[in-house]
Coordinates of C-alpha atoms and ligand atoms in Angstrom, one line a residue:
M1 CA 70.7 -99.6 -108.1
Y2 CA 71.4 -96.6 -105.8
R3 CA 74.9 -95.4 -105.0
L4 CA 75.3 -93.1 -102.1
L5 CA 78.1 -90.7 -103.2
K6 CA 78.2 -88.4 -100.3
T7 CA 76.3 -87.3 -97.2
C8 CA 76.2 -84.0 -95.3
G9 CA 74.5 -84.5 -92.0
R10 CA 71.4 -86.4 -93.1
A11 CA 71.4 -84.9 -96.7
K12 CA 72.2 -87.5 -99.4
R13 CA 73.9 -87.1 -102.7
G14 CA 73.4 -90.1 -104.8
E15 CA 73.2 -91.8 -108.2
F16 CA 70.3 -94.1 -109.1
H17 CA 71.0 -96.5 -112.0
T18 CA 68.0 -97.4 -114.0
P19 CA 67.4 -99.2 -117.4
H20 CA 66.8 -95.8 -118.9
G21 CA 69.9 -94.2 -117.6
V22 CA 71.4 -92.7 -114.4
I23 CA 69.5 -90.2 -112.2
Q24 CA 71.6 -87.8 -110.3
T25 CA 70.1 -87.1 -106.9
P26 CA 68.7 -85.0 -105.3
V27 CA 66.4 -84.7 -108.2
F28 CA 63.1 -82.9 -109.1
M29 CA 60.8 -84.9 -111.3
N30 CA 58.8 -82.9 -113.9
V31 CA 55.1 -83.7 -113.8
G32 CA 53.4 -84.6 -117.0
T33 CA 50.2 -86.1 -115.6
A34 CA 48.7 -87.3 -118.9
A35 CA 52.0 -87.9 -120.6
A36 CA 52.4 -84.2 -121.3
I37 CA 53.7 -81.2 -119.3
K38 CA 50.8 -78.8 -118.9
G39 CA 51.7 -75.5 -120.7
A40 CA 52.3 -77.1 -124.1
L41 CA 55.8 -78.3 -123.5
S42 CA 57.2 -81.0 -125.8
T43 CA 59.7 -83.7 -124.7
E44 CA 62.3 -81.6 -126.6
D45 CA 61.5 -78.7 -124.3
L46 CA 61.9 -81.1 -121.3
E47 CA 65.5 -81.7 -122.5
R48 CA 66.1 -78.0 -122.8
V49 CA 65.0 -77.4 -119.2
K50 CA 67.3 -80.1 -117.9
C51 CA 64.6 -82.6 -116.8
Q52 CA 66.1 -85.9 -115.7
V53 CA 62.9 -87.8 -114.9
E54 CA 59.4 -87.3 -116.2
L55 CA 56.4 -88.3 -114.0
S56 CA 53.1 -89.5 -115.3
N57 CA 49.9 -90.9 -113.7
T58 CA 48.5 -94.4 -113.9
Y59 CA 45.0 -93.2 -113.2
H60 CA 44.9 -90.7 -116.0
L61 CA 46.6 -92.9 -118.6
H62 CA 44.4 -95.8 -117.7
L63 CA 41.3 -93.7 -118.4
R64 CA 42.7 -92.1 -121.5
P65 CA 44.1 -93.3 -123.9
G66 CA 44.1 -96.6 -122.0
D67 CA 47.2 -98.5 -120.9
E68 CA 46.5 -101.2 -123.4
V69 CA 46.7 -98.6 -126.2
V70 CA 50.0 -97.4 -124.8
K71 CA 51.3 -100.9 -124.6
K72 CA 50.3 -101.6 -128.2
L73 CA 52.3 -98.5 -129.2
G74 CA 55.4 -99.8 -127.5
G75 CA 55.1 -98.3 -124.0
L76 CA 55.2 -94.8 -122.6
H77 CA 58.8 -94.0 -123.6
K78 CA 58.1 -94.7 -127.3
F79 CA 54.6 -93.1 -127.2
M80 CA 56.0 -89.8 -125.7
V81 CA 59.3 -90.0 -127.5
W82 CA 61.3 -89.7 -124.3
D83 CA 64.1 -92.1 -123.6
K84 CA 65.1 -91.0 -120.1
P85 CA 63.5 -92.3 -116.9
I86 CA 59.8 -92.1 -116.3
L87 CA 58.1 -92.6 -112.9
T88 CA 54.4 -93.5 -112.8
D89 CA 52.4 -92.8 -109.7
S90 CA 50.1 -95.7 -108.8
G91 CA 46.7 -94.0 -108.9
G92 CA 46.6 -94.3 -105.1
F93 CA 46.6 -90.5 -104.8
Q94 CA 44.5 -89.5 -107.8
V95 CA 41.7 -92.0 -107.0
F96 CA 41.4 -90.3 -103.6
S97 CA 41.9 -86.7 -104.7
L98 CA 39.9 -86.7 -108.0
T99 CA 37.1 -89.1 -107.8
T100 CA 33.8 -89.1 -105.9
L101 CA 31.6 -91.9 -104.6
R102 CA 34.6 -94.1 -103.7
K103 CA 34.4 -97.4 -101.9
I104 CA 37.5 -98.8 -100.3
T105 CA 37.6 -102.5 -99.6
E106 CA 40.4 -105.0 -98.8
E107 CA 40.6 -105.8 -102.6
G108 CA 41.0 -102.2 -103.7
V109 CA 39.0 -99.1 -104.6
Y110 CA 35.7 -98.7 -106.5
F111 CA 35.3 -95.2 -107.9
N112 CA 33.7 -93.2 -110.7
S113 CA 35.9 -91.8 -113.5
H114 CA 36.3 -88.0 -113.3
I115 CA 36.0 -87.9 -117.1
D116 CA 32.7 -89.8 -117.8
G117 CA 31.6 -91.0 -114.5
R118 CA 31.9 -94.7 -115.5
K119 CA 32.5 -97.2 -112.6
I120 CA 36.1 -98.4 -112.3
F121 CA 37.9 -100.7 -109.9
M122 CA 41.6 -100.4 -109.0
G123 CA 43.5 -102.5 -106.6
P124 CA 47.2 -103.3 -106.2
E125 CA 47.3 -105.9 -109.0
E126 CA 45.4 -103.6 -111.4
S127 CA 47.7 -100.7 -110.7
M128 CA 50.8 -102.9 -111.3
R129 CA 49.3 -104.3 -114.5
I130 CA 48.6 -100.8 -115.8
Q131 CA 52.1 -99.5 -114.9
S132 CA 53.6 -102.6 -116.5
N133 CA 51.6 -101.9 -119.7
L134 CA 52.9 -98.3 -119.5
A135 CA 56.4 -99.7 -119.0
S136 CA 57.6 -96.8 -116.9
T137 CA 61.1 -97.0 -115.4
I138 CA 59.7 -96.8 -111.8
A139 CA 56.3 -97.9 -110.7
M140 CA 54.8 -96.7 -107.4
A141 CA 53.0 -99.0 -105.0
F142 CA 49.2 -98.7 -104.8
D143 CA 48.4 -97.0 -101.5
E144 CA 45.8 -95.0 -99.7
C145 CA 46.8 -91.3 -99.3
I146 CA 45.1 -90.3 -96.1
G147 CA 44.0 -86.7 -95.7
I148 CA 45.2 -84.7 -92.7
P149 CA 43.7 -84.4 -90.0
A150 CA 42.7 -88.1 -89.6
E151 CA 41.5 -90.1 -86.6
R152 CA 44.1 -92.5 -85.2
P153 CA 41.9 -95.7 -85.6
Y154 CA 41.2 -94.9 -89.2
V155 CA 45.0 -94.3 -89.9
E156 CA 46.0 -97.6 -88.1
N157 CA 43.6 -99.6 -90.3
S158 CA 44.4 -97.8 -93.5
V159 CA 48.2 -98.2 -93.0
A160 CA 47.8 -101.9 -92.2
R161 CA 45.9 -102.3 -95.5
T162 CA 48.4 -100.3 -97.4
T163 CA 51.1 -102.7 -96.1
R164 CA 49.1 -105.7 -97.3
W165 CA 48.6 -103.9 -100.7
L166 CA 52.3 -103.4 -100.9
E167 CA 52.9 -107.1 -100.5
R168 CA 50.5 -107.8 -103.3
C169 CA 52.1 -105.1 -105.5
K170 CA 55.6 -106.7 -105.0
K171 CA 54.3 -110.1 -105.9
E172 CA 52.4 -108.9 -108.9
M173 CA 55.3 -106.8 -110.2
A174 CA 57.7 -109.8 -109.9
R175 CA 55.2 -111.9 -111.9
L176 CA 54.7 -109.2 -114.6
N177 CA 58.5 -108.6 -114.9
S178 CA 58.9 -112.4 -115.7
L179 CA 56.3 -112.4 -118.5
E180 CA 57.5 -112.8 -122.1
D181 CA 55.6 -109.9 -123.6
T182 CA 56.3 -107.4 -120.8
I183 CA 58.0 -104.3 -122.3
N184 CA 60.1 -103.3 -119.4
K185 CA 61.1 -106.5 -117.6
K186 CA 63.3 -104.5 -115.2
Q187 CA 60.5 -102.2 -114.0
M188 CA 61.4 -101.0 -110.5
L189 CA 59.0 -100.7 -107.5
F190 CA 59.0 -98.0 -104.8
G191 CA 57.0 -98.5 -101.6
I192 CA 55.1 -95.6 -99.9
N193 CA 55.2 -94.7 -96.2
Q194 CA 51.9 -93.5 -94.8
G195 CA 50.6 -92.7 -91.3
A196 CA 49.3 -89.1 -91.4
T197 CA 50.8 -87.1 -88.5
Y198 CA 51.2 -90.1 -86.2
A199 CA 55.0 -90.5 -85.9
D200 CA 54.8 -93.9 -84.2
I201 CA 52.6 -95.3 -86.9
R202 CA 54.8 -93.9 -89.6
I203 CA 57.9 -95.3 -87.9
E204 CA 56.4 -98.8 -87.5
H205 CA 55.3 -98.7 -91.2
A206 CA 58.7 -97.5 -92.3
K207 CA 60.4 -100.4 -90.5
R208 CA 58.0 -102.9 -92.0
I209 CA 58.4 -101.8 -95.6
S210 CA 62.1 -101.3 -95.4
E211 CA 62.4 -105.1 -94.8
M212 CA 60.8 -105.7 -98.2
D213 CA 63.9 -104.8 -100.2
L214 CA 62.2 -102.6 -102.7
D215 CA 64.0 -100.4 -105.2
G216 CA 63.2 -97.2 -103.3
Y217 CA 61.0 -95.7 -100.6
A218 CA 58.6 -92.8 -100.7
I219 CA 57.1 -90.7 -98.0
G220 CA 53.4 -90.2 -99.0
G221 CA 50.5 -88.5 -97.4
L222 CA 52.3 -85.2 -96.8
A223 CA 51.5 -81.7 -98.1
V224 CA 47.8 -82.7 -97.7
G225 CA 46.7 -80.2 -95.0
E226 CA 49.4 -80.2 -92.3
T227 CA 51.7 -77.2 -91.6
H228 CA 55.2 -77.1 -93.0
A229 CA 56.6 -77.6 -89.4
E230 CA 54.5 -80.8 -89.1
M231 CA 55.7 -82.0 -92.5
Y232 CA 59.4 -81.4 -91.6
H233 CA 58.9 -83.1 -88.3
I234 CA 57.4 -86.2 -89.9
I235 CA 60.3 -86.4 -92.4
E236 CA 62.8 -86.2 -89.5
E237 CA 61.0 -89.0 -87.7
V238 CA 60.7 -91.3 -90.7
V239 CA 63.9 -90.9 -92.7
P240 CA 66.1 -92.7 -90.0
Y241 CA 64.0 -95.9 -90.5
L242 CA 64.2 -95.9 -94.3
P243 CA 67.3 -97.5 -96.0
Q244 CA 70.0 -94.9 -96.6
N245 CA 71.3 -97.0 -99.5
K246 CA 68.0 -96.6 -101.5
P247 CA 66.3 -93.5 -102.9
T248 CA 64.0 -91.5 -100.6
Y249 CA 61.2 -89.8 -102.4
L250 CA 58.9 -87.1 -100.8
M251 CA 55.7 -87.3 -102.9
G252 CA 54.1 -84.1 -104.2
V253 CA 56.5 -81.6 -102.6
G254 CA 57.0 -78.8 -103.0
T255 CA 58.1 -75.2 -103.0
P256 CA 61.9 -74.5 -103.4
E257 CA 62.0 -73.8 -99.6
N258 CA 60.3 -77.2 -98.9
I259 CA 62.8 -78.9 -101.1
L260 CA 65.8 -77.4 -99.4
E261 CA 64.5 -78.3 -96.0
A262 CA 63.7 -81.9 -97.1
V263 CA 67.1 -82.4 -98.8
E264 CA 68.7 -81.4 -95.4
R265 CA 66.5 -84.1 -93.8
G266 CA 67.6 -86.9 -96.2
V267 CA 65.1 -86.8 -99.1
D268 CA 66.5 -87.2 -102.6
F269 CA 63.5 -87.5 -105.0
F270 CA 60.8 -84.8 -105.4
D271 CA 57.9 -84.0 -107.6
C272 CA 55.3 -81.2 -107.7
V273 CA 52.9 -79.5 -110.0
L274 CA 53.8 -76.1 -108.6
P275 CA 56.3 -74.9 -111.2
A276 CA 54.0 -75.8 -114.1
R277 CA 50.8 -74.6 -112.4
N278 CA 52.4 -71.3 -111.2
G279 CA 53.9 -70.7 -114.7
R280 CA 50.5 -71.1 -116.3
H281 CA 49.3 -68.3 -114.0
A282 CA 52.2 -65.9 -114.7
H283 CA 53.9 -66.6 -111.4
V284 CA 57.6 -67.1 -112.0
Y285 CA 60.4 -68.1 -109.7
T286 CA 63.6 -66.2 -109.2
N287 CA 66.5 -66.3 -106.7
Q288 CA 64.9 -63.2 -105.2
G289 CA 61.5 -64.8 -104.8
K290 CA 58.4 -65.1 -107.0
L291 CA 57.2 -62.5 -109.5
N292 CA 53.7 -62.0 -110.9
L293 CA 54.2 -61.0 -114.5
L294 CA 50.6 -59.6 -114.7
N295 CA 51.7 -56.8 -112.4
A296 CA 51.5 -53.4 -114.2
K297 CA 55.0 -52.5 -113.2
Y298 CA 56.3 -55.0 -115.9
E299 CA 54.4 -53.2 -118.8
L300 CA 57.6 -51.5 -120.0
D301 CA 60.1 -53.9 -118.4
D302 CA 62.4 -54.9 -121.3
T303 CA 64.6 -57.3 -119.2
P304 CA 64.3 -61.1 -118.8
I305 CA 62.5 -62.7 -115.9
D306 CA 65.9 -63.3 -114.4
P307 CA 69.0 -61.7 -116.1
T308 CA 71.2 -64.5 -114.7
C309 CA 69.0 -67.3 -115.9
Q310 CA 70.2 -69.5 -118.8
C311 CA 66.8 -70.9 -119.7
P312 CA 65.4 -70.8 -123.2
T313 CA 62.9 -68.1 -122.1
C314 CA 65.3 -65.7 -120.4
Q315 CA 67.8 -66.1 -123.3
R316 CA 65.4 -64.3 -125.6
Y317 CA 62.2 -62.8 -124.2
T318 CA 61.4 -59.8 -121.9
K319 CA 59.0 -59.5 -119.0
A320 CA 57.0 -56.9 -121.0
Y321 CA 56.6 -59.3 -123.9
I322 CA 55.5 -62.2 -121.7
R323 CA 53.1 -59.9 -119.8
H324 CA 51.6 -58.9 -123.1
L325 CA 51.2 -62.5 -124.2
F326 CA 49.2 -63.2 -121.0
K327 CA 47.0 -60.2 -121.5
A328 CA 46.4 -61.3 -125.1
K329 CA 45.7 -64.9 -123.9
E330 CA 48.3 -66.3 -126.2
M331 CA 49.4 -69.9 -125.3
L332 CA 53.0 -68.9 -125.7
A333 CA 52.7 -67.0 -122.4
M334 CA 52.2 -70.2 -120.4
R335 CA 54.8 -72.1 -122.3
L336 CA 57.5 -69.5 -121.7
C337 CA 56.8 -69.3 -118.0
V338 CA 56.5 -73.1 -117.5
M339 CA 59.9 -73.5 -119.2
H340 CA 61.5 -70.9 -117.0
N341 CA 60.0 -72.4 -113.8
L342 CA 61.0 -76.0 -114.6
Y343 CA 64.5 -74.8 -115.6
F344 CA 64.6 -72.9 -112.3
F345 CA 63.7 -76.1 -110.2
N346 CA 66.0 -78.4 -112.2
T347 CA 68.9 -75.9 -111.9
M348 CA 68.3 -75.5 -108.2
M349 CA 68.6 -79.3 -107.9
E350 CA 71.9 -79.1 -109.9
E351 CA 73.2 -76.5 -107.5
I352 CA 72.1 -78.6 -104.5
R353 CA 74.1 -81.6 -105.9
Q354 CA 77.1 -79.4 -106.5
A355 CA 76.9 -77.9 -103.0
L356 CA 76.7 -81.4 -101.5
D357 CA 79.6 -82.5 -103.7
E358 CA 81.7 -79.6 -102.4
E359 CA 80.5 -80.0 -98.8
R360 CA 78.9 -76.6 -98.6
F361 CA 75.2 -77.4 -98.6
P362 CA 74.4 -75.6 -95.3
A363 CA 75.8 -72.3 -96.5
Y364 CA 74.2 -72.8 -99.9
K365 CA 70.8 -73.4 -98.3
K366 CA 71.1 -70.4 -96.1
A367 CA 72.0 -68.0 -98.9
K368 CA 69.2 -69.5 -101.1
L369 CA 66.5 -69.0 -98.5
E370 CA 67.7 -65.5 -97.7
G371 CA 67.4 -64.7 -101.4
F372 CA 63.9 -66.1 -101.7
A373 CA 62.7 -64.0 -98.8
Q374 CA 63.5 -60.8 -100.6
N375 CA 60.2 -60.7 -102.6
G376 CA 58.2 -62.8 -100.3
K377 CA 57.5 -66.4 -101.3
Ligands
GUN1 N1 51.4 -88.0 -104.4 C1 51.4 -87.2 -103.4 N2 51.2 -87.8 -102.2 C2 51.0 -89.1 -102.6 C3 50.7 -90.3 -101.8 O1 50.5 -90.3 -100.6 N3 50.5 -91.5 -102.5 C4 50.6 -91.5 -103.9 N4 50.5 -92.7 -104.5 N5 50.9 -90.4 -104.6 C5 51.1 -89.2 -103.9
ZN2 ZN1 64.6 -68.2 -117.2

């Protein structure tokens, strides 16, 4: 159940009540694709960096260790030892981005595993069954994420099929939630808007899925090749047709700048691999822009990444030390940077929520963007 606490223009400040606790929005979900945050973070670390929601992938966990294994072990929460909300992506994106030799039919998608090449089929029912076995808090609908640019006739057909898949997802999820041996009988389902850069197709689709009374709505198929301006434009076009009293989730986005722009346009859930990926490459976020800790100028820098940051890394370690760890190829280097970056994103979301609560989001956003511009992106 979503409670809209406050609005500022189109920006939403909300509370999403789930069987695994309340999510304060806007929120950034921390990506742990295969039930682990890359960079050797534990679920204790996730708590220390103020993570509210962990995100895992249906596709990866289905291949390894297998969703049946996770179910036998009591579900993903018990398996990972994480009792807060978990969102699982449906596989609809990974199947299209990671696999080769795909064949899309009305039933679903045939593809080869990126691990051992074995032939696999996944359709809406399979995706729901896997996510039900994983017992995540929120399951995502099985969709086709269309690359941009895409021809209009292809997009029309694909979106119509994604709508039919959504109807099948809803039906299958209701059935699974009613079964005796289902671990999370209150699993929630989010629908996903598609339509590439065609605003009219997106709007028609948004209207259609909004009538289906799902637990939340995502905007998918963005950050896949279009410009930032195009992405913001699509969000502006679509958000008015999604229910304001449900969470709005922009999938796979993005940079701190993208997040601020999307919050302003009414988005309240985000996820992205960027903070973890950048951290593994010594790129760290600060309020004055990104730093590259491999830079020679940090060799003798005995200050933290950000002296104002309260994260576990900045409380204790210097740039010079972390730079040395990267040069020496010590795993600790990545862990310290990923922790700082996730803390940075989660803290920015906390600041956004506070700015919305105190009705000063526009000024907050402006100051934040000016700060980021100091060191380039
Ligand atoms: N992650 C980023 N974009 C998408 C999308 O369009 N669909 C799904 N399922 N996941 C995504
Ligand atoms: Zn820090």
